[in-house]
C-alpha positions as a Python dict, from the first residue, in 0.01 Angstrom:
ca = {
    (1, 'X'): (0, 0, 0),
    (2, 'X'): (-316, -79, -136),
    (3, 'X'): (-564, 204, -275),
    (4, 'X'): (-817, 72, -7),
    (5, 'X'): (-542, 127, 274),
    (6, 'X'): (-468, 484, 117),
    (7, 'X'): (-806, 551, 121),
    (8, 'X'): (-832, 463, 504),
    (9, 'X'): (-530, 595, 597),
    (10, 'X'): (-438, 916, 381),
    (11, 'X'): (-193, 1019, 655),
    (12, 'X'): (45, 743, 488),
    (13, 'X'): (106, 958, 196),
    (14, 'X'): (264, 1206, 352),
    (15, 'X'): (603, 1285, 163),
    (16, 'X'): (533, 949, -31),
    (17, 'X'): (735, 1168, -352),
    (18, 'X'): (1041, 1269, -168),
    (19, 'X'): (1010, 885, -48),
    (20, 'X'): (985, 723, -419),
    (21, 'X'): (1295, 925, -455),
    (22, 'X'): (1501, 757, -180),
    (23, 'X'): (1342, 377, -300),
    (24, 'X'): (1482, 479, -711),
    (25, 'X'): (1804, 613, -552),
    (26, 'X'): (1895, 258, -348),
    (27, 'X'): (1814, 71, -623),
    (28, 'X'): (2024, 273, -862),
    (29, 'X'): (2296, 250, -627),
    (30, 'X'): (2269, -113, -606),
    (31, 'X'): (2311, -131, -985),
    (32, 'X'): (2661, 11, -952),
    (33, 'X'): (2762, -138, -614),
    (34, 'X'): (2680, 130, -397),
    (35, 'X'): (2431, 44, -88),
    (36, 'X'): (2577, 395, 140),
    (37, 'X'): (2439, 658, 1),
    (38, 'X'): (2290, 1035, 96),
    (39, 'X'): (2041, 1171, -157),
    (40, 'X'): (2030, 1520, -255),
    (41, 'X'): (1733, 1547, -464),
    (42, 'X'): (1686, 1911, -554),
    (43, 'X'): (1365, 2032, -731),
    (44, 'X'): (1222, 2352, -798),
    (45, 'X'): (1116, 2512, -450),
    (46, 'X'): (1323, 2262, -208),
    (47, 'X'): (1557, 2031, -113),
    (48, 'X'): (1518, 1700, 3),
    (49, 'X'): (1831, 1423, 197),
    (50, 'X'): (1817, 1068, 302),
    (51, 'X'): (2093, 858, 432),
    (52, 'X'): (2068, 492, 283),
    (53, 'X'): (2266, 261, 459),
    (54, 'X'): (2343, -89, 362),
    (55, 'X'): (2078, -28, 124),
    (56, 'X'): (1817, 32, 353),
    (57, 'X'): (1646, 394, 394),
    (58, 'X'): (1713, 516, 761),
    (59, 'X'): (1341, 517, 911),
    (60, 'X'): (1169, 786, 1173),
    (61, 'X'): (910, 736, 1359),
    (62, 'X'): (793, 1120, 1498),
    (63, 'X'): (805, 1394, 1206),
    (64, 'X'): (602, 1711, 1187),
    (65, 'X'): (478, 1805, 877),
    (66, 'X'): (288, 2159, 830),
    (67, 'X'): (259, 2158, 1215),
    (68, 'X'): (79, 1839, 1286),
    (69, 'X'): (275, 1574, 1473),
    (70, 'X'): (272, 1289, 1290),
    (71, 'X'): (337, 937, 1474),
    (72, 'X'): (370, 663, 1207),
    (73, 'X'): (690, 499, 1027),
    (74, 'X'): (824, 687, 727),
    (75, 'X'): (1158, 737, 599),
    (76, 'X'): (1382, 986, 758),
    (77, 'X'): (1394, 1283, 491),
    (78, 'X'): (1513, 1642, 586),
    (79, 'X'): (1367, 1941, 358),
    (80, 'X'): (1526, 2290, 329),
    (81, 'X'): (1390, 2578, 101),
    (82, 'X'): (1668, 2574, -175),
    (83, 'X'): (1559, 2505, -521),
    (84, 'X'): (1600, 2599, -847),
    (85, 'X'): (1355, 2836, -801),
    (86, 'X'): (1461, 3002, -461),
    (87, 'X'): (1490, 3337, -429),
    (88, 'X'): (1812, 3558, -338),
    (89, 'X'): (1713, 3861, -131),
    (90, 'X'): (1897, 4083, 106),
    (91, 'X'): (1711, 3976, 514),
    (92, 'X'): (1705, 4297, 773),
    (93, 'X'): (2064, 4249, 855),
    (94, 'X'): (2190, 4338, 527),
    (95, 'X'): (2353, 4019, 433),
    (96, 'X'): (2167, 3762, 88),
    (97, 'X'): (1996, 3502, 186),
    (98, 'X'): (1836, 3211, -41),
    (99, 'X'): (1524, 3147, -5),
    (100, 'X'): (1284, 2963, 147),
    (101, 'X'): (1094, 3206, -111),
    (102, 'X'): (1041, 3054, -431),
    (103, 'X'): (987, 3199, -793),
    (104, 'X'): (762, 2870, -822),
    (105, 'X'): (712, 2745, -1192),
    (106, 'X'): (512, 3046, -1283),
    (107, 'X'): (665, 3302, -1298),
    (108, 'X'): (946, 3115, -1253),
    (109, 'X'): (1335, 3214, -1237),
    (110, 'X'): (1345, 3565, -1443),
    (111, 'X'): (1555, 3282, -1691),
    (112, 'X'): (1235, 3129, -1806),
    (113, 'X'): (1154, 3453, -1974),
    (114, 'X'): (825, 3409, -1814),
    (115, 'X'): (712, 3724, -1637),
    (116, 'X'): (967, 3647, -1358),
    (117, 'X'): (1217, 3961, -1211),
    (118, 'X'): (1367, 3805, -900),
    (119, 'X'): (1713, 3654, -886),
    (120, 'X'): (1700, 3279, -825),
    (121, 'X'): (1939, 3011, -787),
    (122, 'X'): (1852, 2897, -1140),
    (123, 'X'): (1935, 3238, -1265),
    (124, 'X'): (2213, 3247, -1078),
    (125, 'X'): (2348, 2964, -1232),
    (126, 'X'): (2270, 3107, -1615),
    (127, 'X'): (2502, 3405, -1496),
    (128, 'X'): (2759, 3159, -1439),
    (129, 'X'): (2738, 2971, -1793),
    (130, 'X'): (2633, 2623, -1644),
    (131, 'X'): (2319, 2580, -1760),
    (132, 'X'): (2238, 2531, -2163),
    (133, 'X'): (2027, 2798, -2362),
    (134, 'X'): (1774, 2485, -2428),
    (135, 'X'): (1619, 2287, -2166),
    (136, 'X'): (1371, 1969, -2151),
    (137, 'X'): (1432, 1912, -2474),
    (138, 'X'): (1371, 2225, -2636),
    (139, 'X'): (1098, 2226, -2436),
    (140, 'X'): (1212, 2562, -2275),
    (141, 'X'): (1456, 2841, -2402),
    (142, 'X'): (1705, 3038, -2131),
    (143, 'X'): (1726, 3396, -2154),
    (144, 'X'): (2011, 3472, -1985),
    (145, 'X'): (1992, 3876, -2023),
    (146, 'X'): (1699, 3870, -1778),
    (147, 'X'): (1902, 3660, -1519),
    (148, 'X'): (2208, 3929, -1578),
    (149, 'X'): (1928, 4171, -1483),
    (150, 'X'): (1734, 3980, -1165),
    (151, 'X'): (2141, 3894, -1010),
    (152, 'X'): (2258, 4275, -1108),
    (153, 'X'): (1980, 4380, -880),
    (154, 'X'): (2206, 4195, -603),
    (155, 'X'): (2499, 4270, -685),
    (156, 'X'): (2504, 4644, -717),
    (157, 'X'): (2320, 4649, -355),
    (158, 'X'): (2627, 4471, -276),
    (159, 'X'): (2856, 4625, -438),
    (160, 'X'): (2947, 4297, -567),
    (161, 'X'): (3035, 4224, -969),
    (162, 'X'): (2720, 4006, -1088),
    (163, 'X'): (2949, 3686, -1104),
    (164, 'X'): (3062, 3738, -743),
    (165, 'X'): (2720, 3748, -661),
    (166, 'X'): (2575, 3461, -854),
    (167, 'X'): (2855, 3226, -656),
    (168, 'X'): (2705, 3421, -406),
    (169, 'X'): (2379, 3303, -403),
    (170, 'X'): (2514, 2959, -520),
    (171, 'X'): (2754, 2910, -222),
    (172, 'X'): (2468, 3025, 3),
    (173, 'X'): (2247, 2723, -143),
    (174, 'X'): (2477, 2502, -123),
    (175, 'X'): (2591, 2575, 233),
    (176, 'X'): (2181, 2512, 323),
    (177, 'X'): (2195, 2177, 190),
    (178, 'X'): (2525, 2079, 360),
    (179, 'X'): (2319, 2206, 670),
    (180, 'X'): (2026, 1937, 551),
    (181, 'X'): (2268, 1621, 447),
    (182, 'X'): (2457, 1718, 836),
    (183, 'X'): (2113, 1647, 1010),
    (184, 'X'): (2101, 1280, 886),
    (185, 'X'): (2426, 1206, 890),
    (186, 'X'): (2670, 1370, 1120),
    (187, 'X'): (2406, 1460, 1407),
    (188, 'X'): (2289, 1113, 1354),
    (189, 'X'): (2659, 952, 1375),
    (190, 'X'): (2728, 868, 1005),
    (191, 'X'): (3062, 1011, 893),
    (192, 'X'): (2898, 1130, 525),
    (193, 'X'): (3253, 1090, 379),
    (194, 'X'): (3159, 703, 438),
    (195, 'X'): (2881, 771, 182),
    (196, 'X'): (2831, 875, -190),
    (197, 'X'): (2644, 1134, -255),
    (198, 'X'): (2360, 1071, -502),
    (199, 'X'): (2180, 1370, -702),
    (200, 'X'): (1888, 1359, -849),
    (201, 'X'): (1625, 1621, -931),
    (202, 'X'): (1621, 1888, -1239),
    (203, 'X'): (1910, 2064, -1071),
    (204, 'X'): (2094, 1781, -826),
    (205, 'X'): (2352, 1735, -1082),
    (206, 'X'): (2421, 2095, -1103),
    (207, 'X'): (2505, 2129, -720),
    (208, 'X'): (2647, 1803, -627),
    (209, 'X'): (2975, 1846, -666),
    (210, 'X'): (3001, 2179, -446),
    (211, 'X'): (2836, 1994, -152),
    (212, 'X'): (3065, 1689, -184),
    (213, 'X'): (3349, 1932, -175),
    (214, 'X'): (3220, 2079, 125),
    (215, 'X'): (3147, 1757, 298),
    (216, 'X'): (3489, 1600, 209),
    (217, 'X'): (3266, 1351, 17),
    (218, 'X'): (3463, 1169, -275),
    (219, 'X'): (3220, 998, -465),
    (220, 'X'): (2943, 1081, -649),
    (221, 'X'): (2680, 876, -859),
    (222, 'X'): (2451, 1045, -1105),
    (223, 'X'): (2188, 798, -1183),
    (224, 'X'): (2065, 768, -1587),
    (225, 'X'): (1746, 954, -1504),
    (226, 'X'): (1762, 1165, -1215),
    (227, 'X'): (1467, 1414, -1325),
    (228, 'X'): (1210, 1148, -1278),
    (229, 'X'): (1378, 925, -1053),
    (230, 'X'): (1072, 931, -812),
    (231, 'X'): (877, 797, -1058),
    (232, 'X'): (1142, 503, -1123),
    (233, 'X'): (1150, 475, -757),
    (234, 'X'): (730, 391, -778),
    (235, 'X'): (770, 92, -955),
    (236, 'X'): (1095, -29, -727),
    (237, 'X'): (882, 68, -367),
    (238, 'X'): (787, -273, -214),
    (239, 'X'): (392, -330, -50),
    (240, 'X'): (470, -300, 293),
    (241, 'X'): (272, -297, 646),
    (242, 'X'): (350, -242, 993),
    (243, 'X'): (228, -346, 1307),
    (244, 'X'): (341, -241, 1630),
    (245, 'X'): (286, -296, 2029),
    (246, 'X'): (395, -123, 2318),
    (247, 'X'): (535, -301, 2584),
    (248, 'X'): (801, -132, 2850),
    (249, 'X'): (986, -350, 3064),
    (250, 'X'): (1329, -343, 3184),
    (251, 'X'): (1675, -548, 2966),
    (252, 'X'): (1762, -828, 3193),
    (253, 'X'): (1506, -1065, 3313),
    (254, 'X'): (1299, -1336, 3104),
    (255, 'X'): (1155, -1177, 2767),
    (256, 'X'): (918, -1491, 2741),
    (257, 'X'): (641, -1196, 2714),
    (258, 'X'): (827, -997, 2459),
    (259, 'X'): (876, -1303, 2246),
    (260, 'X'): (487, -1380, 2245),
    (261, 'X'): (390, -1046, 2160),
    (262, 'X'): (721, -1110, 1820),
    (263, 'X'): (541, -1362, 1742),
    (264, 'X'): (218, -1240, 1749),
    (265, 'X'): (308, -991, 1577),
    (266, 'X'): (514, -1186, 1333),
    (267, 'X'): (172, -1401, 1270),
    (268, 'X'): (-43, -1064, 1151),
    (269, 'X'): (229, -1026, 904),
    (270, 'X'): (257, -1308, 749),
    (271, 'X'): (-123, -1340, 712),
    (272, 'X'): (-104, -966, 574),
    (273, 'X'): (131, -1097, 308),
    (274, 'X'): (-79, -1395, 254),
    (275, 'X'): (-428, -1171, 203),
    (276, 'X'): (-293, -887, 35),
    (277, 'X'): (49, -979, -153),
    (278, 'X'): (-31, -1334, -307),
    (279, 'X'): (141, -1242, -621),
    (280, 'X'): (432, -1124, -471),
    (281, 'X'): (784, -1199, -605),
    (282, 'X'): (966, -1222, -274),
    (283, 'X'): (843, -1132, 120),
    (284, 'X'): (994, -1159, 443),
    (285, 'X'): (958, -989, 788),
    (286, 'X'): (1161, -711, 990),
    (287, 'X'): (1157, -661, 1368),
    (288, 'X'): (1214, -394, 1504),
    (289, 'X'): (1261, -313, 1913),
    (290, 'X'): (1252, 23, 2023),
    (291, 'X'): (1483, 55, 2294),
    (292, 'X'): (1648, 311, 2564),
    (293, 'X'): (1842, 369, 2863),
    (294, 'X'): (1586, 375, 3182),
    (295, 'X'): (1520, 790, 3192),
    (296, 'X'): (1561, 853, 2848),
    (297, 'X'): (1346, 1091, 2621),
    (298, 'X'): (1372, 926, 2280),
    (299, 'X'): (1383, 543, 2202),
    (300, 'X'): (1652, 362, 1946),
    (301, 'X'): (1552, 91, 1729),
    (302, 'X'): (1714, -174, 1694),
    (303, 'X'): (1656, -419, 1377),
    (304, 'X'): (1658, -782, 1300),
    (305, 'X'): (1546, -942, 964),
    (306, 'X'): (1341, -1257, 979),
    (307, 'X'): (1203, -1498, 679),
    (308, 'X'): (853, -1553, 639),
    (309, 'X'): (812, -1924, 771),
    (310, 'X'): (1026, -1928, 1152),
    (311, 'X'): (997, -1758, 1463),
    (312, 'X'): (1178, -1520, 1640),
    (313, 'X'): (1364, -1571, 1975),
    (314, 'X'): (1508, -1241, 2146),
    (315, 'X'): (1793, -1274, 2357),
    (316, 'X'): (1874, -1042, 2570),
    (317, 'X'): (2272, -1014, 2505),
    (318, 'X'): (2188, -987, 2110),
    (319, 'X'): (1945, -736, 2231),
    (320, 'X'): (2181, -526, 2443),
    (321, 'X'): (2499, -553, 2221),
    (322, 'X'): (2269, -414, 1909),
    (323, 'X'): (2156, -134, 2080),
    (324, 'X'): (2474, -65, 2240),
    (325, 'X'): (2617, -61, 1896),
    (326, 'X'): (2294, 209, 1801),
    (327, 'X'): (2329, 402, 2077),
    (328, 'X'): (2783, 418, 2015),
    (329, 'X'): (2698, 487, 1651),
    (330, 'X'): (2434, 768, 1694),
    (331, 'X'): (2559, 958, 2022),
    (332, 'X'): (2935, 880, 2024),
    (333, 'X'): (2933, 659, 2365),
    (334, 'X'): (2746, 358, 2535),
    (335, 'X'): (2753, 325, 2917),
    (336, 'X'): (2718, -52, 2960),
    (337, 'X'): (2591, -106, 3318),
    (338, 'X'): (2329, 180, 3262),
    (339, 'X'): (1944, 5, 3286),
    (340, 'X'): (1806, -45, 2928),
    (341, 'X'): (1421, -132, 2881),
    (342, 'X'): (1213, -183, 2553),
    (343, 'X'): (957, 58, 2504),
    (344, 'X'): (787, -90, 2113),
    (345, 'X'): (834, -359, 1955),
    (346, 'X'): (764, -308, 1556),
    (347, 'X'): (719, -616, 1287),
    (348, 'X'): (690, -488, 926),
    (349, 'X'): (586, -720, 670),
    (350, 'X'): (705, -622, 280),
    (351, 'X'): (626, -766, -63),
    (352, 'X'): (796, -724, -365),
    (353, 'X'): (543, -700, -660),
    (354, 'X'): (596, -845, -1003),
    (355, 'X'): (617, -534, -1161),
    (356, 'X'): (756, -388, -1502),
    (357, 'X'): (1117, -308, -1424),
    (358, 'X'): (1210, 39, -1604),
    (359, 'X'): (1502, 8, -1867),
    (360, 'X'): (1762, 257, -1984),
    (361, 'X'): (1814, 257, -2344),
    (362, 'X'): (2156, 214, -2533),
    (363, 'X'): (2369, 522, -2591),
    (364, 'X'): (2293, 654, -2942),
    (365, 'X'): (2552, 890, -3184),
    (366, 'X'): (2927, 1010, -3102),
    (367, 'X'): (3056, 1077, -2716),
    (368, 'X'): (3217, 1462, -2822),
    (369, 'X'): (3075, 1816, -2729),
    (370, 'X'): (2851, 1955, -2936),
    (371, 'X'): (2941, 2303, -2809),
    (372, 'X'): (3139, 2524, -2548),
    (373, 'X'): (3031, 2681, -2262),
    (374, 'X'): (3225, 2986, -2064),
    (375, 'X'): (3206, 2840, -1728),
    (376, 'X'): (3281, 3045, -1389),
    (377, 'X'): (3406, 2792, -1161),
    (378, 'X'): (3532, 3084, -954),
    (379, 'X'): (3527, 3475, -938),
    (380, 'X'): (3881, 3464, -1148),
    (381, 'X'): (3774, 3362, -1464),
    (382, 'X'): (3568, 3208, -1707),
    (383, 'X'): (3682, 2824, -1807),
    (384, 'X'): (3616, 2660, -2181),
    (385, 'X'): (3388, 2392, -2113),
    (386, 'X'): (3271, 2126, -2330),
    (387, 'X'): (2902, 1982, -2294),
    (388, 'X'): (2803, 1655, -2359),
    (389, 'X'): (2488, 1498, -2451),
    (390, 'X'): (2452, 1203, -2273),
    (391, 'X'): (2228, 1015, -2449),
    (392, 'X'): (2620, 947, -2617),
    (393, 'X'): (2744, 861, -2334),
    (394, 'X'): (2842, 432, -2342),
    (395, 'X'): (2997, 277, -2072),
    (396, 'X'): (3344, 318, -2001),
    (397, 'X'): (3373, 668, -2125),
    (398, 'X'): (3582, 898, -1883),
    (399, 'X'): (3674, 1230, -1916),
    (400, 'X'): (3840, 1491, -1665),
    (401, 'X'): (3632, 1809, -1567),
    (402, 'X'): (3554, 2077, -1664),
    (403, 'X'): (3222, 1939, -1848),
    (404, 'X'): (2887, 1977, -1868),
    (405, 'X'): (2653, 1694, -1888),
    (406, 'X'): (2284, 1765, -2069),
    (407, 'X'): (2030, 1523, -2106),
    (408, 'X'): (1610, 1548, -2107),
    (409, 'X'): (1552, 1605, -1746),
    (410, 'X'): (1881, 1731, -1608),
    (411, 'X'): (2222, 1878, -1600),
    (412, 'X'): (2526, 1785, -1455),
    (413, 'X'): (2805, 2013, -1365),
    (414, 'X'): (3176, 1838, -1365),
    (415, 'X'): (3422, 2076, -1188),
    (416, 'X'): (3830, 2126, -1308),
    (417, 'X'): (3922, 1864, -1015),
    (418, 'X'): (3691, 1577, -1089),
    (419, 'X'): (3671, 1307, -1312),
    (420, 'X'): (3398, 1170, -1455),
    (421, 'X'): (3314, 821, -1583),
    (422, 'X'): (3008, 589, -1675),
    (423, 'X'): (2998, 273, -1524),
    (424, 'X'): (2821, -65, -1692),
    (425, 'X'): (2462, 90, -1541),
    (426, 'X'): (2503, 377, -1710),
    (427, 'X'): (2521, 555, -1365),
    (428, 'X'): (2750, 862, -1429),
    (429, 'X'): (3061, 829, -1113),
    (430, 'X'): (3224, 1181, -1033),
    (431, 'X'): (3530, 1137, -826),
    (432, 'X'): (3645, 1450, -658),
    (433, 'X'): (4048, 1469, -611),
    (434, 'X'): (4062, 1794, -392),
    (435, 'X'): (3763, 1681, -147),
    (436, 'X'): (3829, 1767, 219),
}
């Protein structure tokens, strides 16, 4: 949107990062062929998911954000407290938990060497050898003593060894964001083994492959920057608007009204585009109808794309047949002699801006380790592991796990049982062999 329209309407902000992130994740997937994607974009304090399907960000309407209900369109993401900087602490019960407490950037993970004392996922994953002594560049310097020291504060509560418990606390993260990627995808009626997973984030690469594994996804994409893929994701987002009317009336009879309020509707947004995108690349139109079986609580939608110069005519066996097929795919069954009325119906007008496009540079030097890591992949032992820099990294390389992947703004973790590979975008592909 415009800076006037942010000014007006501040609400639209709301989660606008987390959002960037999904826009740079579909169009990195689109570089390397993949439109079905969930995002795991981990930071420091939380984790963020969003299903993209087709290429298109799945879209809610109702969220609640710090306890205010917030009615406007936004794209469906689902936050959980484990970050790099969560904290792993024993709850009244006696058993760890991981976070939603978070070490923040300062102190920071006990790693950073900072001031910090509590165990962390971060620090949990120094115990385990998978994250380099240098970070962002050089930027930052691991310690991992002080992260033995934070996760032997768990473990001898425990009575645990202090690798036992750093998987610990790393299985327990994990299992929260499997939790996160389940609420838009299974409890929404996407099979996420349809999907690959994309991580992005300072420490998605680190966790993706555990939560593939434990959602029997295959396929993961690691895009070329995935620490500041929000940022990429800002100069990808299109100008968009939406305009919407309510209008309930029952699926069967004429829809002559419904079709003048489309295409009034349709008329604001095209003169929208006109007034505020002139210089746009590219714009169109998307209708959407809000729909639901008479007695319902919550309302479907139902899309249909339209170019910017025609006029849309509803029918009402299109109409019924897609949200049959929205109804089959997000609550396992359709009943089709139950009443169905239209609550909304939503136009959204979008603009793609000429823009500066962002670039990823050529792979410089040799593709071989610079160094060896002891890994623990699992409480029986440490594993060799080489890490590469990717900046090395040219297309068609391939190697089999275990590796470690390094680069300016993240890490990427390859497990024994995957293979890894970069693809002509210079997306990294992970393909998981023993995935459920």
């Amino acid at each position: 949107m415009s800076v006037d329209k942010a000014l007006a309407f501040p609400v639209r902000t709301a989660l606008s990062g987390p959002a960037a992130g999904a826009v740079g994740a579909a169009t990195s997937g689109a570089k390397s062929a993949m439109n079905d994607l969930i995002t795991l974009y981990i930071g420091g304090t939380s984790t963020d998911v969003c299903l993209i399907h087709g290429g298109q960000t799945e879209i809610a309407h109702v969220r609640d954000i710090a306890g205010f209900r917030i009615r406007l369109p936004m794209i469906d993401i689902h936050t959980v407290g484990a970050g790099g900087g969560s904290i792993a602490h024993i709850g009244p019960d006696g058993l760890m938990k991981v976070g939603p407490e978070s070490a923040g950037a300062v102190p920071g993970p006990a790693c950073y060497g900072k001031g910090g004392d509590k165990p962390t996922l971060s620090d949990a994953n120094v115990v385990l050898g998978r994250l380099p002594v240098s970070l962002a560049g050089g930027g930052l310097t691991i310690n991992r003593q002080k992260a033995l020291e934070a996760v032997r504060k768990i473990a001898e509560t425990l009575g645990l060894s202090d690798v036992k418990a750093a998987l610990g606390i790393c299985g327990i993260a994990v299992s929260n964001m499997t939790r996160a990627i389940r609420s838009v995808s299974t409890e929404k009626g996407h099979d996420p083994r349809n999907f690959a997973l994309m991580p992005f984030g300072g420490a998605g690469g680190l966790h993706a492959a555990d939560v593939a594994h434990a959602l029997g996804i295959k396929r993961i994409i690691v895009p070329f920057s995935p620490g500041i893929l929000c940022a990429d994701g800002l100069l990808e987002a299109d100008l968009q608007e939406n305009f919407v009317a309510t209008y309930r009336t029952r699926l069967g009879g004429s829809l002559a009204e419904v079709n003048k309020i489309v295409d009034q509707l349709h008329h604001q947004a095209k003169d929208w585009i006109a007034s505020e995108a002139k210089d746009a690349e590219q714009s169109g139109c998307m209708l959407t109808v809000d729909m639901r079986y008479v007695g319902q609580n919550y309302e479907l939608p139902v899309k249909f794309e339209l170019s910017d110069d025609t006029s849309a005519e509803l029918d009402v066996e299109v109409l019924k047949e897609a949200f049959f097929e929205a109804h089959l795919r997000s609550y396992g069954h359709v009943d089709r002699d139950a009443p169905i009325e239209i609550v909304n119906v939503r136009m959204k007008g979008v603009a793609r801006l000429r823009q500066v496009r962002a670039t990823s540079p050529a792979p410089q030097g040799r593709a071989q380790p610079t160094e060896y890591h002891d890994v623990w992949f699992a409480e029986s032992g440490a594993v060799s592991t080489p890490v590469y820099p990717r900046s090395a990294l040219a297309p068609g390389f391939s190697i089999q796990g275990p590796a470690i992947v390094t680069q300016f703004d993240a890490t990427t973790l390859v497990p024994p049982s995957t293979t890894l590979k970069v693809d002509d975008a210079l997306n990294l592909i992970m393909e998981i062999k023993d995935a459920q």
